PDB file of C-alpha atoms in Angstrom:
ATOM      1  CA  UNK C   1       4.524 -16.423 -47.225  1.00 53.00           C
ATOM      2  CA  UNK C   2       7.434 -18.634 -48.575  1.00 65.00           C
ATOM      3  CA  UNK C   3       7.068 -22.119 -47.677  1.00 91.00           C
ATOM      4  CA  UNK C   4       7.475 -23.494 -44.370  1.00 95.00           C
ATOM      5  CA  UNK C   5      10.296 -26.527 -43.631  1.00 96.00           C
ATOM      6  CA  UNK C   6       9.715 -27.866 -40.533  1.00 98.00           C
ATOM      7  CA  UNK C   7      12.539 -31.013 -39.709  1.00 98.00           C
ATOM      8  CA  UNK C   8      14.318 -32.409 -36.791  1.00 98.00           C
ATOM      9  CA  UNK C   9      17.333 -30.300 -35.403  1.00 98.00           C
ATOM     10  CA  UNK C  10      20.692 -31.277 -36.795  1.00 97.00           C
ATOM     11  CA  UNK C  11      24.254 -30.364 -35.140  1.00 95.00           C
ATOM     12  CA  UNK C  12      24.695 -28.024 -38.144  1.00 97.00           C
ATOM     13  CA  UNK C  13      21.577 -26.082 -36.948  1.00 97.00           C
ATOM     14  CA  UNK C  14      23.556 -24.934 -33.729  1.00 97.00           C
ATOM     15  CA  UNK C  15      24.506 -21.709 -35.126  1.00 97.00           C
ATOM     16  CA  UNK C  16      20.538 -20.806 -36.636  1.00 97.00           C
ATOM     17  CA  UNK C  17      19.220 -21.718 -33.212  1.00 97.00           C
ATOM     18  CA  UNK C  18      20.830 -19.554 -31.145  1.00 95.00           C
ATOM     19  CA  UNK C  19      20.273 -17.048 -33.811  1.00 96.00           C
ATOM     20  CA  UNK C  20      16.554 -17.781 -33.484  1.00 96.00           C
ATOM     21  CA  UNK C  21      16.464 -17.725 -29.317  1.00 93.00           C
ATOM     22  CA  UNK C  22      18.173 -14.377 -29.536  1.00 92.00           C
ATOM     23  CA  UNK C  23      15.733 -12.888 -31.888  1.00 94.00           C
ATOM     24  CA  UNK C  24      12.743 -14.705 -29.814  1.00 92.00           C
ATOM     25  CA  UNK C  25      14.232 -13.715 -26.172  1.00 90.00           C
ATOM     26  CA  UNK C  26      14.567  -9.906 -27.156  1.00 89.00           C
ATOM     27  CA  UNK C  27      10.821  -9.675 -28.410  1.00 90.00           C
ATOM     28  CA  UNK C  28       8.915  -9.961 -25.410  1.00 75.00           C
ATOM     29  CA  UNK C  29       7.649 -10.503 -22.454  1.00 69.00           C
ATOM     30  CA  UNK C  30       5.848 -14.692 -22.960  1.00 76.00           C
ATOM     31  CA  UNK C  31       9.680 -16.703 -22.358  1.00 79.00           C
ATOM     32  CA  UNK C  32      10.944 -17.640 -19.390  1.00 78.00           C
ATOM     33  CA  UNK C  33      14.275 -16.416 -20.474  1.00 80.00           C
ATOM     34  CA  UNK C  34      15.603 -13.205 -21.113  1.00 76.00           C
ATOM     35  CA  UNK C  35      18.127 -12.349 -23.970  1.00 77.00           C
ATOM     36  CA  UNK C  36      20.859 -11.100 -21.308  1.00 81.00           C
ATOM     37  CA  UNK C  37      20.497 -14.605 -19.755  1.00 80.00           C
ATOM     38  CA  UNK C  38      20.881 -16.381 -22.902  1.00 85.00           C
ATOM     39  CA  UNK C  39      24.631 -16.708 -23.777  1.00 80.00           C
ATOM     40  CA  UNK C  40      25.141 -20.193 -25.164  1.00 89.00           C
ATOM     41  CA  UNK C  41      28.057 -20.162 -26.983  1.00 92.00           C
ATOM     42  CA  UNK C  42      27.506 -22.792 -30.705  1.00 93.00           C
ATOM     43  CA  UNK C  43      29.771 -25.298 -28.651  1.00 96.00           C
ATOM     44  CA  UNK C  44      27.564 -25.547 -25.664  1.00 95.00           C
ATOM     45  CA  UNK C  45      24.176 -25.619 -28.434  1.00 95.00           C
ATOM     46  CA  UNK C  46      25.762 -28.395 -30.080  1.00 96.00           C
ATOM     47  CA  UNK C  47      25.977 -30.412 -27.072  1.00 97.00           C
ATOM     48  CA  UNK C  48      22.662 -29.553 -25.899  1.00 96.00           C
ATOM     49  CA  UNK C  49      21.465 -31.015 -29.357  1.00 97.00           C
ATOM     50  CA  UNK C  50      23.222 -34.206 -29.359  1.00 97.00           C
ATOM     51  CA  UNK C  51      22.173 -34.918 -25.719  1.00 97.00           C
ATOM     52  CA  UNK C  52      18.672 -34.944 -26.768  1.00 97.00           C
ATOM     53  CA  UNK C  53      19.349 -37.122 -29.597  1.00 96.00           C
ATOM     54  CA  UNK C  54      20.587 -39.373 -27.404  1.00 95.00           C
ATOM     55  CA  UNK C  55      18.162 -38.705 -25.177  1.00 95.00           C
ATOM     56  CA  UNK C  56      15.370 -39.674 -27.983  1.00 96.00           C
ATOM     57  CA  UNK C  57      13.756 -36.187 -27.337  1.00 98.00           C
ATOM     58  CA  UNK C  58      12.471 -34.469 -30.125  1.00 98.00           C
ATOM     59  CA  UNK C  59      13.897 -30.982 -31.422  1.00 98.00           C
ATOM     60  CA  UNK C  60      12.055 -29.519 -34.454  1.00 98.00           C
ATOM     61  CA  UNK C  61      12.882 -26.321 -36.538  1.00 98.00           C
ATOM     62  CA  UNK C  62      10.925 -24.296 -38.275  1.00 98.00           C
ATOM     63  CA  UNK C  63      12.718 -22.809 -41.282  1.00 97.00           C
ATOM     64  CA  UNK C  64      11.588 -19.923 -44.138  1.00 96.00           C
ATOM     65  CA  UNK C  65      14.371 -19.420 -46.890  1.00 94.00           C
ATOM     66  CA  UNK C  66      16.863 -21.656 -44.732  1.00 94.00           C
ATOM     67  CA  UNK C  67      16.716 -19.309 -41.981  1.00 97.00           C
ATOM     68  CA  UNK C  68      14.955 -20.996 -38.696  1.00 98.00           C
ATOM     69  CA  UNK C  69      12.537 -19.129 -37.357  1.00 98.00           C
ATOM     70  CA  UNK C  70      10.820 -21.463 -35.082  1.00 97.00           C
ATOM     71  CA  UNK C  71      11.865 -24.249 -32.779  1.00 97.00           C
ATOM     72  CA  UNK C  72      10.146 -27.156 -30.458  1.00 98.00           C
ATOM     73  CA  UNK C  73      11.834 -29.062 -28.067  1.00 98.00           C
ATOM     74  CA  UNK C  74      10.356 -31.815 -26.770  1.00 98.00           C
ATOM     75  CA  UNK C  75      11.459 -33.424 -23.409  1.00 98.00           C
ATOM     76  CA  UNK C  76      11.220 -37.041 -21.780  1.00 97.00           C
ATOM     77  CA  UNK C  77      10.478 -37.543 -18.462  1.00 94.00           C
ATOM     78  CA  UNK C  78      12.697 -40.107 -16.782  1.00 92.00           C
ATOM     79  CA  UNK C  79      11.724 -40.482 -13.502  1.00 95.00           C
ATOM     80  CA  UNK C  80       9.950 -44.010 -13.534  1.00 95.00           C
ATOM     81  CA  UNK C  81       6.296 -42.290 -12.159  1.00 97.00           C
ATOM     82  CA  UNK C  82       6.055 -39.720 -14.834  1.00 97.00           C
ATOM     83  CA  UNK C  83       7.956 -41.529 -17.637  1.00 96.00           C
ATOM     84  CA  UNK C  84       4.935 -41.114 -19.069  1.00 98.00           C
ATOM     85  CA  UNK C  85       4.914 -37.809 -19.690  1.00 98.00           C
ATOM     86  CA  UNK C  86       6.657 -35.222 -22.099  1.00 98.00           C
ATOM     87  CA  UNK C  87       7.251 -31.593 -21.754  1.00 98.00           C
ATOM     88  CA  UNK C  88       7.673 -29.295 -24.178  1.00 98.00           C
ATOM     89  CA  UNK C  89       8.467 -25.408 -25.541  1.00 96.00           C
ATOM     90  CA  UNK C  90       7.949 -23.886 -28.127  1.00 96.00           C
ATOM     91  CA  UNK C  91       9.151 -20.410 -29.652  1.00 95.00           C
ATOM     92  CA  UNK C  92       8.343 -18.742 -32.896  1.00 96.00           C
ATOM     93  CA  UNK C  93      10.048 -15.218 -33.734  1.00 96.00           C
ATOM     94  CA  UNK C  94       6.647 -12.494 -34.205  1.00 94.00           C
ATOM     95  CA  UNK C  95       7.109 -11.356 -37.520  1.00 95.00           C
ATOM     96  CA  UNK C  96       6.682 -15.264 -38.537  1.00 96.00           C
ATOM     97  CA  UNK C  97       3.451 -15.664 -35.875  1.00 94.00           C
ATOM     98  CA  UNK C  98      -0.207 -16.280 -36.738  1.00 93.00           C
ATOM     99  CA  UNK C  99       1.002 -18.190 -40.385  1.00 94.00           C
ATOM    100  CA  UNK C 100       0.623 -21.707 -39.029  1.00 95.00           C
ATOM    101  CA  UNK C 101       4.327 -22.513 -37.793  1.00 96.00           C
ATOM    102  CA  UNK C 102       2.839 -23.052 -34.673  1.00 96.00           C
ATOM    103  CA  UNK C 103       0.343 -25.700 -35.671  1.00 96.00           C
ATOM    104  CA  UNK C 104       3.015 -27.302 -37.836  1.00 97.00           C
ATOM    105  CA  UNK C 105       5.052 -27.443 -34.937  1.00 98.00           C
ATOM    106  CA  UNK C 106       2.498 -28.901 -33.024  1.00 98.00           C
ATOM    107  CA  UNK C 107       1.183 -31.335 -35.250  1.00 98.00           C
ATOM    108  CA  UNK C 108       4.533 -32.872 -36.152  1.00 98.00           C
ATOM    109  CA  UNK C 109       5.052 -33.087 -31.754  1.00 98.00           C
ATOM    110  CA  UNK C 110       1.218 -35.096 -31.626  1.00 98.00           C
ATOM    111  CA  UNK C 111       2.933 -37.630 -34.622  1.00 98.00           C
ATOM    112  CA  UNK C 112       6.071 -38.049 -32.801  1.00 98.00           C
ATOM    113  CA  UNK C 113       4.382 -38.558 -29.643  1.00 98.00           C
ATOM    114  CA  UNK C 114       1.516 -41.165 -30.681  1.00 98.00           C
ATOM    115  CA  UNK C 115       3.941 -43.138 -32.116  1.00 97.00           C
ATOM    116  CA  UNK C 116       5.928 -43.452 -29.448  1.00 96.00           C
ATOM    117  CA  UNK C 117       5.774 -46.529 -26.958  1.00 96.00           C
ATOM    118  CA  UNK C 118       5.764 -44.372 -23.900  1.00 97.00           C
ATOM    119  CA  UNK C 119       4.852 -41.476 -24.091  1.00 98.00           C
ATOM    120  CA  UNK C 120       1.338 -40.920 -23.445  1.00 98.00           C
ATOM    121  CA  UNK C 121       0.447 -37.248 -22.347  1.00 98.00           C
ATOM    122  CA  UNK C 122       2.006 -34.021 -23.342  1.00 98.00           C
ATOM    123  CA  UNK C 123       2.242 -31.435 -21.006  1.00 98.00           C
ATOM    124  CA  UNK C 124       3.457 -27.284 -21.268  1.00 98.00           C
ATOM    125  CA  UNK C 125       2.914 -24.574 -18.850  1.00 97.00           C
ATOM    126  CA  UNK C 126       2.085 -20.944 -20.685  1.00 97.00           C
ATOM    127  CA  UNK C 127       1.661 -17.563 -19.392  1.00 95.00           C
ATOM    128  CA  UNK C 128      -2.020 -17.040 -18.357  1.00 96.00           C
ATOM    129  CA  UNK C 129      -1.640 -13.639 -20.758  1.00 94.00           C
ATOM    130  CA  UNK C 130      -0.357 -15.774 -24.012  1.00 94.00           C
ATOM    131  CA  UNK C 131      -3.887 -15.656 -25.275  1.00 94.00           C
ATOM    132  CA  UNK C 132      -2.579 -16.882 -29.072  1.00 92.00           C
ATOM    133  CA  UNK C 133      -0.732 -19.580 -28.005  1.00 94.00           C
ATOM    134  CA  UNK C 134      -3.350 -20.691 -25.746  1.00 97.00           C
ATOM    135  CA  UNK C 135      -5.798 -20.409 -28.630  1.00 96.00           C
ATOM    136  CA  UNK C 136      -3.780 -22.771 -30.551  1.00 96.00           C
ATOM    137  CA  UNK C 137      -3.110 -25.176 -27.779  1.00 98.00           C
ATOM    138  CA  UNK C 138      -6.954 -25.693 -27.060  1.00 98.00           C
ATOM    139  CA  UNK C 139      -7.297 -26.159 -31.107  1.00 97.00           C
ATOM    140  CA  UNK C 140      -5.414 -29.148 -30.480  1.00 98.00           C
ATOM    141  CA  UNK C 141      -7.470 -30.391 -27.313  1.00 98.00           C
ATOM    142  CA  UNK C 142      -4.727 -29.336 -24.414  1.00 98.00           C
ATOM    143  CA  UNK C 143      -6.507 -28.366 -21.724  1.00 98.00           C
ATOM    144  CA  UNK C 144      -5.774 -26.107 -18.541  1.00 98.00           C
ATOM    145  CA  UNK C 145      -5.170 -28.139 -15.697  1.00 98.00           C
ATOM    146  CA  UNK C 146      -3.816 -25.964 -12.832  1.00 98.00           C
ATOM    147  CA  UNK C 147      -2.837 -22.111 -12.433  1.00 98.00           C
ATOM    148  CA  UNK C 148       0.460 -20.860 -10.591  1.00 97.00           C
ATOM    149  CA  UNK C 149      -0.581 -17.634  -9.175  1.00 98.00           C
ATOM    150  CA  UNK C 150       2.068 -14.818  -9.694  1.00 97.00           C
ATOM    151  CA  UNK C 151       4.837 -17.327 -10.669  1.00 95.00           C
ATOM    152  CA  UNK C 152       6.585 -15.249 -13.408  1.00 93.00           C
ATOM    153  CA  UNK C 153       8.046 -11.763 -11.614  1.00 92.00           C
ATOM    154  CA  UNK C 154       9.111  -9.366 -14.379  1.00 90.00           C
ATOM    155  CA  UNK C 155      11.994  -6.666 -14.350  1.00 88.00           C
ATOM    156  CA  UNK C 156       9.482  -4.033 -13.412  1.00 92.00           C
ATOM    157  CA  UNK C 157       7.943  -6.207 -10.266  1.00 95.00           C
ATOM    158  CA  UNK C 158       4.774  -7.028 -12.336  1.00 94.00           C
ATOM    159  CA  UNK C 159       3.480 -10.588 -12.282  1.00 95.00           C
ATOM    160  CA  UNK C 160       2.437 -13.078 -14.583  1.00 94.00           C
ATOM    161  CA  UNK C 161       0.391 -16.415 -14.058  1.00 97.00           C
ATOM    162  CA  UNK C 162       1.304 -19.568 -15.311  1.00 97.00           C
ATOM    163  CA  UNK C 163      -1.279 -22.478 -17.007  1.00 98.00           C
ATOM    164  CA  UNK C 164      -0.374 -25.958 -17.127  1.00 98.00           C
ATOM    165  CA  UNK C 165      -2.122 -27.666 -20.330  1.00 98.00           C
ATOM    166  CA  UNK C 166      -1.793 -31.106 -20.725  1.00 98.00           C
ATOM    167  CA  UNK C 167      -2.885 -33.409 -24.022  1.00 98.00           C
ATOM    168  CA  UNK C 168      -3.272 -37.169 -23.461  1.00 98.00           C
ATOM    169  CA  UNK C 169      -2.221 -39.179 -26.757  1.00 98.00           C
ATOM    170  CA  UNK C 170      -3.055 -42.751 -25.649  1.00 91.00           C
TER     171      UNK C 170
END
């Protein structure tokens, strides 16, 4: 595979990211959010972006032939008890899986995090079924720390549970 640029978001990315989410959304059944939810328009991405720069959040793209095929967003939390703590997400578009985007991704989030003042634990929640991502999270030491029984309904009236993992980085 061509190499991998992974970088923080820009306002110019806008356009590629919701390209990327739409692509990501439509492949299956391991987001939260469906592609008929998803109707950012580049306006509304742009914003989103610049309020987590301001936010000093960390958005990371993943990009093969200047086309981004993976993204990271990770989130402060500002309530003064959990401040602490950051979430994150993380989305890579299948035919670009199991080439190491992921632990890229993940690797550059650790770095970011570390470094930073406050921050010390990292926290995601992933479907119980996501058996590759989960794979890749435990490479990196998150461990499961609760289950959310039958918390994702799907279309069909199936069920999915949900993990929490959490890393601590200080």
């Amino acid at each position: 595979m061509s190499s991998v640029n992974i970088r923080k978001a820009t306002l110019e990315d806008a356009e590629g990211i919701l390209k990327h989410s739409k692509v990501v959304f439509g492949e299956g059944r391991n987001l939260l959010t469906t592609v008929e939810e998803f109707t950012l328009t580049i306006e509304e991405e742009e914003q989103w972006i610049e309020k987590q720069k301001r936010a000093n959040n960390l958005v990371l793209v993943a990009e093969v032939h200047n086309e981004i095929v993976g993204m990271l967003n990770a989130t402060r939390s500002t309530r003064k008890r959990v401040q602490h703590l950051c979430q994150f997400g993380i989305s890579i578009q299948e035919a670009y899986c199991n080439k190491g985007i992921g632990s890229q991704l993940i690797t550059k989030l650790i770095e970011w995090a570390k470094q930073d003042e406050v921050i010390e634990k990292i926290c995601l929640e992933v479907f119980a079924s996501n058996e590759r991502a989960i794979y890749v999270y435990e490479k990196y030491g998150f461990v499961i720390e609760g289950m959310k029984k039958k918390h994702i309904k799907f279309e069909d009236g199936t069920y999915a549970d949900e993990y929490n993992m959490g890393l601590s980085v200080k």
